[in-house]
Amino acid sequence: MHYNRILLFCIVFLLFTSCKEKKSPVQTDYSLEFPHSSQTLTLLFCGDIIQHLPQIYSAHEPSEKDYKYQKCFKYIAPYWADADFVIANLETTLGNKDFSGYPRFCSPWQIARDLHQLGVTTFVTANNHSCDQLGKGITNTIYYLDSLGIPHTGTFTDTLNYKKRHPLYLQKDGFKIALLNYTYGTNGLPVPKGFVVPHIDTTAIKQDIQLARRDTVTNIIAFMHWGYEYHNFPNKEQRALSKWLHEQGADMVIGSHPHVVQPIEYYTSDKDTLGVTVFSLGNFISNQSQQGTEGGICIRVTLTKPRNHPVRYQMEPIKFYMYRPYEEGRRRYYVVPENLADSVMKDFHLTKSKNFFKKTDTILKSTKTFSF
């Protein structure tokens, strides 16, 4: 594969306005050298999908013997409609009974069903909760995702399965993207014998990236479960690993685990921009209430190749807030994008959401560009 070096083609900017000034997210635009496609491909990344017990109780519909989650995502789902691939971090195991919340999650498989029906195409599953239910949890999660026809990567039932399905390739309209997924650990629980949960190991990651490059991919995405929880800025290990990943050939590095939003950074060498890192998307859905955990961002990345021109690489952050009102005798959970906040929320919920959006703007305005 010819390594897809990213060329700095126009001014890179990432401006975020305050809630009072503008509700729509601002786009960041720069170009890539991209040899194959004259089409457009859109990726959308979502953060931590967590299910605490109150969320499971909220989704339960006893009369229908079902768990229903579509209402949770009805406000955010329209953003997925025009994306070719929507990739989310599934930070729970799946099952059909004996559900549990923190610290060892097991959630109804229907959350994956409903997210998929609404537009989520792909899950990454390597995180610190991958082994919460030991081998049974990994097996069940893979079984339900496979049964639903949802591509996924991050946990594997055995080494043969790992070799066949890793990296995960996303292909469409001349684009071939390798999706890699790693975690810093599994909360002290050992990976069950025979199973595979890729950990952050630079030797293994380098081999994976080399394999992807031999398979003539057009882009490489590393989805990393890393960092310190509840810290709004990356630690030195994240920064060093991000730089190293781009040096090895990863175009995009997407982060999860801190449960709060962290900045976006660009990496350059001479006149070339080698990649972009989103250190943490924050939570996508959860019942956490610590400051900064009550929302997050999705990142929309659009690759466009006009004829006889370099590929345009466009980024759009989408801020949202977790709205948790009491309705019909139970707490409900809604992922509400910023542009709908005024029409959906009221009272202290609206005030808290505006504070969250304002703080998120401040974090994202700290975006930096680094030279190798």
CSV table of C-alpha atoms in Angstrom, one decimal:
chain,number,residue,atom,x,y,z
A,1,MET,CA,0.0,0.0,0.0
A,2,HIS,CA,1.1,3.5,-0.7
A,3,TYR,CA,1.0,5.2,2.7
A,4,ASN,CA,-1.7,7.8,2.8
A,5,ARG,CA,0.1,10.9,3.9
A,6,ILE,CA,-2.2,13.6,4.8
A,7,LEU,CA,-1.4,16.9,3.0
A,8,LEU,CA,-2.1,20.3,4.5
A,9,PHE,CA,-4.2,21.8,1.8
A,10,CYS,CA,-6.0,24.7,3.4
A,11,ILE,CA,-6.1,26.5,6.7
A,12,VAL,CA,-7.0,24.1,9.6
A,13,PHE,CA,-9.5,25.6,11.9
A,14,LEU,CA,-11.7,24.4,14.7
A,15,LEU,CA,-13.9,27.2,16.1
A,16,PHE,CA,-16.7,26.5,18.5
A,17,THR,CA,-19.1,29.2,19.4
A,18,SER,CA,-20.9,29.6,22.7
A,19,CYS,CA,-24.4,28.3,23.2
A,20,LYS,CA,-25.9,31.8,23.0
A,21,GLU,CA,-24.3,32.6,19.7
A,22,LYS,CA,-24.8,29.6,17.5
A,23,LYS,CA,-26.3,26.1,17.9
A,24,SER,CA,-24.8,24.3,14.8
A,25,PRO,CA,-21.3,22.8,15.0
A,26,VAL,CA,-18.5,24.3,13.1
A,27,GLN,CA,-16.6,22.1,10.5
A,28,THR,CA,-12.9,21.7,10.2
A,29,ASP,CA,-11.5,21.1,6.7
A,30,TYR,CA,-8.2,19.9,5.3
A,31,SER,CA,-7.1,17.5,2.6
A,32,LEU,CA,-5.5,14.1,2.2
A,33,GLU,CA,-3.5,12.5,-0.5
A,34,PHE,CA,-5.9,9.7,-1.4
A,35,PRO,CA,-5.3,7.7,-4.6
A,36,HIS,CA,-8.4,5.6,-5.3
A,37,SER,CA,-11.9,6.9,-4.9
A,38,SER,CA,-13.7,9.8,-6.5
A,39,GLN,CA,-16.7,9.3,-4.1
A,40,THR,CA,-17.6,10.6,-0.7
A,41,LEU,CA,-17.5,8.6,2.5
A,42,THR,CA,-18.9,9.7,5.8
A,43,LEU,CA,-17.9,8.2,9.2
A,44,LEU,CA,-19.5,9.1,12.5
A,45,PHE,CA,-18.0,8.1,15.8
A,46,CYS,CA,-19.9,7.9,19.1
A,47,GLY,CA,-18.5,7.4,22.6
A,48,ASP,CA,-19.2,5.2,25.6
A,49,ILE,CA,-22.5,3.3,25.6
A,50,ILE,CA,-23.0,2.4,29.3
A,51,GLN,CA,-26.1,0.7,30.9
A,52,HIS,CA,-26.6,1.2,34.6
A,53,LEU,CA,-29.5,-0.5,36.3
A,54,PRO,CA,-31.8,2.5,36.3
A,55,GLN,CA,-31.4,2.7,32.5
A,56,ILE,CA,-32.3,-1.0,32.1
A,57,TYR,CA,-35.4,-0.5,34.4
A,58,SER,CA,-36.4,2.5,32.3
A,59,ALA,CA,-36.2,0.5,29.0
A,60,HIS,CA,-38.2,-2.5,30.3
A,61,GLU,CA,-41.7,-3.0,28.9
A,62,PRO,CA,-43.1,-6.0,30.9
A,63,SER,CA,-46.3,-6.1,28.9
A,64,GLU,CA,-44.3,-6.7,25.7
A,65,LYS,CA,-41.6,-8.8,27.4
A,66,ASP,CA,-39.1,-6.5,25.8
A,67,TYR,CA,-36.5,-3.8,26.4
A,68,LYS,CA,-37.0,-0.8,24.2
A,69,TYR,CA,-34.3,1.9,23.6
A,70,GLN,CA,-35.3,3.7,20.4
A,71,LYS,CA,-36.8,6.6,22.3
A,72,CYS,CA,-33.5,7.3,24.0
A,73,PHE,CA,-31.9,8.1,20.6
A,74,LYS,CA,-34.8,9.6,18.7
A,75,TYR,CA,-33.3,13.1,18.8
A,76,ILE,CA,-29.7,12.1,17.8
A,77,ALA,CA,-30.5,9.4,15.3
A,78,PRO,CA,-31.2,11.9,12.4
A,79,TYR,CA,-27.5,12.7,12.5
A,80,TRP,CA,-26.7,9.1,11.5
A,81,ALA,CA,-28.9,9.0,8.5
A,82,ASP,CA,-26.4,10.3,6.0
A,83,ALA,CA,-23.4,8.5,7.4
A,84,ASP,CA,-21.9,5.5,5.6
A,85,PHE,CA,-20.5,4.0,8.9
A,86,VAL,CA,-21.5,4.9,12.4
A,87,ILE,CA,-19.1,3.5,14.9
A,88,ALA,CA,-19.7,3.3,18.7
A,89,ASN,CA,-18.0,2.0,21.8
A,90,LEU,CA,-20.2,-0.7,23.4
A,91,GLU,CA,-19.0,-0.5,27.0
A,92,THR,CA,-21.1,-3.4,28.4
A,93,THR,CA,-21.6,-7.0,27.7
A,94,LEU,CA,-24.9,-8.3,26.3
A,95,GLY,CA,-27.3,-10.9,27.5
A,96,ASN,CA,-30.9,-11.9,27.9
A,97,LYS,CA,-31.2,-12.2,31.6
A,98,ASP,CA,-29.4,-11.6,34.9
A,99,PHE,CA,-28.7,-8.0,34.0
A,100,SER,CA,-26.3,-5.9,36.1
A,101,GLY,CA,-24.9,-2.4,36.2
A,102,TYR,CA,-21.7,-1.1,37.7
A,103,PRO,CA,-19.1,-2.5,38.3
A,104,ARG,CA,-19.7,-5.6,36.1
A,105,PHE,CA,-22.1,-4.7,33.4
A,106,CYS,CA,-24.5,-7.0,31.6
A,107,SER,CA,-27.2,-5.3,29.5
A,108,PRO,CA,-30.2,-6.4,27.4
A,109,TRP,CA,-29.1,-7.3,23.9
A,110,GLN,CA,-32.0,-5.2,22.6
A,111,ILE,CA,-29.9,-2.0,23.1
A,112,ALA,CA,-27.7,-3.2,20.2
A,113,ARG,CA,-30.7,-4.1,18.2
A,114,ASP,CA,-32.3,-0.7,18.6
A,115,LEU,CA,-29.1,1.3,18.0
A,116,HIS,CA,-28.5,-0.8,14.8
A,117,GLN,CA,-32.1,-0.2,13.6
A,118,LEU,CA,-31.6,3.6,14.1
A,119,GLY,CA,-28.3,3.7,12.2
A,120,VAL,CA,-25.3,2.5,14.2
A,121,THR,CA,-23.5,0.2,11.9
A,122,THR,CA,-20.4,-0.9,13.8
A,123,PHE,CA,-19.4,-1.5,17.5
A,124,VAL,CA,-16.0,-1.6,19.1
A,125,THR,CA,-16.0,-3.8,22.2
A,126,ALA,CA,-12.4,-3.7,23.6
A,127,ASN,CA,-12.7,-1.8,26.9
A,128,ASN,CA,-12.2,-2.2,30.6
A,129,HIS,CA,-15.6,-3.9,30.9
A,130,SER,CA,-15.1,-6.5,28.2
A,131,CYS,CA,-14.5,-9.3,30.7
A,132,ASP,CA,-17.2,-8.2,33.3
A,133,GLN,CA,-19.1,-11.5,32.7
A,134,LEU,CA,-16.0,-13.5,31.9
A,135,GLY,CA,-16.1,-15.8,28.9
A,136,LYS,CA,-19.8,-16.1,28.9
A,137,GLY,CA,-20.2,-12.4,28.5
A,138,ILE,CA,-17.8,-12.2,25.6
A,139,THR,CA,-19.4,-15.2,23.9
A,140,ASN,CA,-22.9,-13.8,24.4
A,141,THR,CA,-22.0,-10.3,23.2
A,142,ILE,CA,-20.4,-11.7,20.0
A,143,TYR,CA,-23.4,-14.0,19.5
A,144,TYR,CA,-26.0,-11.2,19.7
A,145,LEU,CA,-24.0,-8.8,17.5
A,146,ASP,CA,-23.4,-11.5,14.9
A,147,SER,CA,-27.1,-12.6,15.1
A,148,LEU,CA,-28.1,-9.0,14.4
A,149,GLY,CA,-25.7,-8.7,11.5
A,150,ILE,CA,-23.7,-5.9,13.1
A,151,PRO,CA,-20.0,-5.7,12.3
A,152,HIS,CA,-17.8,-5.5,15.4
A,153,THR,CA,-14.2,-5.7,16.6
A,154,GLY,CA,-12.5,-5.7,20.0
A,155,THR,CA,-13.4,-9.1,21.6
A,156,PHE,CA,-12.9,-12.6,20.1
A,157,THR,CA,-13.9,-16.1,21.2
A,158,ASP,CA,-10.5,-17.6,20.2
A,159,THR,CA,-7.3,-16.9,18.3
A,160,LEU,CA,-8.7,-18.4,15.0
A,161,ASN,CA,-11.7,-16.0,15.2
A,162,TYR,CA,-9.2,-13.1,16.0
A,163,LYS,CA,-7.0,-13.9,13.0
A,164,LYS,CA,-10.1,-14.1,10.7
A,165,ARG,CA,-11.8,-10.9,11.9
A,166,HIS,CA,-9.0,-8.6,12.9
A,167,PRO,CA,-8.5,-5.9,11.6
A,168,LEU,CA,-12.1,-5.2,10.8
A,169,TYR,CA,-12.4,-3.7,7.2
A,170,LEU,CA,-15.0,-1.2,6.3
A,171,GLN,CA,-15.4,-1.0,2.5
A,172,LYS,CA,-17.5,1.2,0.3
A,173,ASP,CA,-17.1,3.2,-3.0
A,174,GLY,CA,-13.4,2.5,-3.4
A,175,PHE,CA,-12.6,3.2,0.3
A,176,LYS,CA,-11.1,0.4,2.4
A,177,ILE,CA,-10.7,1.4,6.0
A,178,ALA,CA,-9.0,-0.8,8.7
A,179,LEU,CA,-10.6,-0.4,12.1
A,180,LEU,CA,-8.4,-1.4,15.0
A,181,ASN,CA,-9.5,-1.5,18.7
A,182,TYR,CA,-7.5,-1.8,21.9
A,183,THR,CA,-7.9,-1.3,25.6
A,184,TYR,CA,-5.5,-0.4,28.4
A,185,GLY,CA,-6.9,-3.3,30.6
A,186,THR,CA,-10.0,-5.1,31.9
A,187,ASN,CA,-10.3,-3.9,35.5
A,188,GLY,CA,-8.0,-6.5,36.8
A,189,LEU,CA,-10.1,-9.4,35.4
A,190,PRO,CA,-8.0,-11.8,33.4
A,191,VAL,CA,-9.0,-12.4,29.8
A,192,PRO,CA,-10.6,-15.9,29.9
A,193,LYS,CA,-8.4,-18.7,28.6
A,194,GLY,CA,-8.6,-18.9,24.8
A,195,PHE,CA,-10.4,-15.6,24.4
A,196,VAL,CA,-8.7,-12.5,22.9
A,197,VAL,CA,-9.2,-8.9,24.0
A,198,PRO,CA,-6.5,-6.8,22.3
A,199,HIS,CA,-4.6,-4.7,24.9
A,200,ILE,CA,-2.5,-1.6,24.2
A,201,ASP,CA,0.8,-3.3,23.2
A,202,THR,CA,2.9,-1.3,20.8
A,203,THR,CA,4.6,-4.4,19.3
A,204,ALA,CA,1.2,-6.0,18.5
A,205,ILE,CA,-0.3,-2.7,17.3
A,206,LYS,CA,2.7,-2.1,14.9
A,207,GLN,CA,2.2,-5.6,13.5
A,208,ASP,CA,-1.6,-4.9,13.0
A,209,ILE,CA,-0.9,-1.6,11.2
A,210,GLN,CA,1.6,-3.3,9.0
A,211,LEU,CA,-0.9,-6.0,8.1
A,212,ALA,CA,-3.5,-3.4,7.3
A,213,ARG,CA,-1.1,-1.5,5.0
A,214,ARG,CA,-0.2,-4.8,3.2
A,215,ASP,CA,-3.9,-5.2,2.6
A,216,THR,CA,-3.9,-1.9,0.6
A,217,VAL,CA,-6.2,0.0,2.9
A,218,THR,CA,-6.9,3.6,2.2
A,219,ASN,CA,-7.2,4.6,5.8
A,220,ILE,CA,-6.4,3.2,9.3
A,221,ILE,CA,-8.4,4.1,12.4
A,222,ALA,CA,-7.2,3.2,15.9
A,223,PHE,CA,-10.0,3.2,18.5
A,224,MET,CA,-8.3,3.4,21.8
A,225,HIS,CA,-9.7,2.8,25.3
A,226,TRP,CA,-7.3,4.8,27.4
A,227,GLY,CA,-6.6,7.7,29.7
A,228,TYR,CA,-7.8,8.8,33.1
A,229,GLU,CA,-11.4,8.8,34.0
A,230,TYR,CA,-13.0,12.3,34.5
A,231,HIS,CA,-10.0,14.2,33.3
A,232,ASN,CA,-10.7,16.7,30.6
A,233,PHE,CA,-7.2,16.7,29.2
A,234,PRO,CA,-5.1,13.8,28.0
A,235,ASN,CA,-2.2,12.5,30.0
A,236,LYS,CA,1.4,12.2,28.7
A,237,GLU,CA,0.9,8.5,27.9
A,238,GLN,CA,-2.0,9.3,25.6
A,239,ARG,CA,-0.1,12.0,23.9
A,240,ALA,CA,2.9,9.9,23.4
A,241,LEU,CA,0.9,6.9,22.1
A,242,SER,CA,-1.1,9.1,19.8
A,243,LYS,CA,2.0,10.5,18.2
A,244,TRP,CA,3.4,7.0,17.8
A,245,LEU,CA,0.2,5.7,16.2
A,246,HIS,CA,0.3,8.4,13.6
A,247,GLU,CA,4.0,7.7,12.9
A,248,GLN,CA,3.1,4.0,12.3
A,249,GLY,CA,0.4,5.0,9.8
A,250,ALA,CA,-2.9,5.5,11.6
A,251,ASP,CA,-4.9,8.3,10.0
A,252,MET,CA,-7.3,8.8,12.8
A,253,VAL,CA,-7.1,8.0,16.5
A,254,ILE,CA,-10.4,8.0,18.4
A,255,GLY,CA,-10.4,7.8,22.2
A,256,SER,CA,-12.8,6.5,24.8
A,257,HIS,CA,-12.9,5.7,28.6
A,258,PRO,CA,-12.5,9.1,30.4
A,259,HIS,CA,-16.3,9.5,30.2
A,260,VAL,CA,-15.7,13.2,29.6
A,261,VAL,CA,-14.8,15.2,26.4
A,262,GLN,CA,-11.1,15.7,25.7
A,263,PRO,CA,-9.5,17.9,23.0
A,264,ILE,CA,-8.8,17.2,19.4
A,265,GLU,CA,-5.2,17.4,18.1
A,266,TYR,CA,-3.5,17.5,14.7
A,267,TYR,CA,0.0,16.1,14.0
A,268,THR,CA,2.2,17.4,11.3
A,269,SER,CA,5.7,16.9,9.8
A,270,ASP,CA,7.1,19.7,7.7
A,271,LYS,CA,4.2,20.6,5.5
A,272,ASP,CA,2.3,17.3,5.9
A,273,THR,CA,-0.5,16.7,8.4
A,274,LEU,CA,-0.1,13.1,9.4
A,275,GLY,CA,-3.3,12.6,11.4
A,276,VAL,CA,-5.9,13.7,13.9
A,277,THR,CA,-6.6,12.5,17.4
A,278,VAL,CA,-9.9,12.8,19.2
A,279,PHE,CA,-8.6,12.0,22.7
A,280,SER,CA,-12.1,11.3,24.2
A,281,LEU,CA,-15.6,11.5,22.8
A,282,GLY,CA,-17.0,11.3,26.4
A,283,ASN,CA,-20.1,9.3,27.3
A,284,PHE,CA,-22.8,8.6,24.7
A,285,ILE,CA,-25.4,7.3,27.0
A,286,SER,CA,-25.1,6.5,30.8
A,287,ASN,CA,-26.6,7.3,34.2
A,288,GLN,CA,-23.4,9.0,35.4
A,289,SER,CA,-23.9,12.4,37.0
A,290,GLN,CA,-20.3,13.6,37.7
A,291,GLN,CA,-19.5,16.9,36.2
A,292,GLY,CA,-18.7,16.5,32.5
A,293,THR,CA,-20.1,13.0,32.2
A,294,GLU,CA,-23.7,14.1,31.4
A,295,GLY,CA,-23.0,14.4,27.7
A,296,GLY,CA,-20.4,14.1,25.0
A,297,ILE,CA,-19.6,14.6,21.3
A,298,CYS,CA,-20.0,12.6,18.2
A,299,ILE,CA,-17.5,13.3,15.4
A,300,ARG,CA,-18.6,13.2,11.8
A,301,VAL,CA,-15.7,12.7,9.4
A,302,THR,CA,-16.4,13.2,5.7
A,303,LEU,CA,-13.8,12.1,3.0
A,304,THR,CA,-14.5,13.5,-0.4
A,305,LYS,CA,-12.4,13.1,-3.6
A,306,PRO,CA,-13.3,15.6,-6.3
A,307,ARG,CA,-11.9,14.8,-9.7
A,308,ASN,CA,-8.3,15.9,-10.2
A,309,HIS,CA,-8.1,17.3,-6.7
A,310,PRO,CA,-6.9,16.0,-3.3
A,311,VAL,CA,-9.3,14.4,-1.0
A,312,ARG,CA,-11.1,16.7,1.3
A,313,TYR,CA,-11.1,15.6,4.9
A,314,GLN,CA,-13.9,17.4,6.9
A,315,MET,CA,-14.6,17.1,10.6
A,316,GLU,CA,-17.8,18.1,12.4
A,317,PRO,CA,-18.2,17.8,16.2
A,318,ILE,CA,-21.8,17.3,17.4
A,319,LYS,CA,-22.3,18.1,21.0
A,320,PHE,CA,-25.2,16.5,22.9
A,321,TYR,CA,-26.5,16.3,26.5
A,322,MET,CA,-28.1,13.4,28.4
A,323,TYR,CA,-31.6,14.6,29.3
A,324,ARG,CA,-33.1,12.5,32.2
A,325,PRO,CA,-36.6,13.7,33.1
A,326,TYR,CA,-39.2,11.8,35.1
A,327,GLU,CA,-42.0,10.7,32.8
A,328,GLU,CA,-44.8,8.2,33.4
A,329,GLY,CA,-43.5,7.3,36.8
A,330,ARG,CA,-39.9,6.5,35.8
A,331,ARG,CA,-36.7,8.2,34.8
A,332,ARG,CA,-36.2,8.5,31.0
A,333,TYR,CA,-33.0,8.9,29.1
A,334,TYR,CA,-32.7,11.0,25.9
A,335,VAL,CA,-29.6,11.9,24.0
A,336,VAL,CA,-30.3,15.5,22.9
A,337,PRO,CA,-28.1,17.4,20.4
A,338,GLU,CA,-27.3,21.0,21.2
A,339,ASN,CA,-29.5,22.4,18.4
A,340,LEU,CA,-32.6,20.8,19.9
A,341,ALA,CA,-31.9,21.7,23.6
A,342,ASP,CA,-34.2,24.7,23.8
A,343,SER,CA,-37.1,22.8,22.2
A,344,VAL,CA,-36.7,19.5,24.2
A,345,MET,CA,-35.5,20.5,27.6
A,346,LYS,CA,-36.7,23.0,30.2
A,347,ASP,CA,-36.0,24.3,33.7
A,348,PHE,CA,-32.8,23.2,35.4
A,349,HIS,CA,-32.2,20.5,32.7
A,350,LEU,CA,-31.8,23.2,30.1
A,351,THR,CA,-29.6,25.3,32.3
A,352,LYS,CA,-27.3,22.3,33.0
A,353,SER,CA,-27.1,21.5,29.4
A,354,LYS,CA,-26.1,25.0,28.4
A,355,ASN,CA,-23.3,24.9,31.1
A,356,PHE,CA,-22.2,21.5,29.7
A,357,PHE,CA,-22.1,22.9,26.1
A,358,LYS,CA,-20.2,25.9,27.2
A,359,LYS,CA,-17.6,23.9,29.0
A,360,THR,CA,-17.3,21.5,26.1
A,361,ASP,CA,-16.7,24.5,23.8
A,362,THR,CA,-13.8,25.6,26.0
A,363,ILE,CA,-12.2,22.2,25.9
A,364,LEU,CA,-12.5,21.9,22.2
A,365,LYS,CA,-11.1,25.3,21.6
A,366,SER,CA,-7.9,24.1,23.1
A,367,THR,CA,-7.2,22.1,20.0
A,368,LYS,CA,-3.5,22.1,19.1
A,369,THR,CA,-1.2,21.2,16.2
A,370,PHE,CA,2.0,19.4,16.9
A,371,SER,CA,5.0,18.8,14.7
A,372,PHE,CA,7.0,15.6,14.7
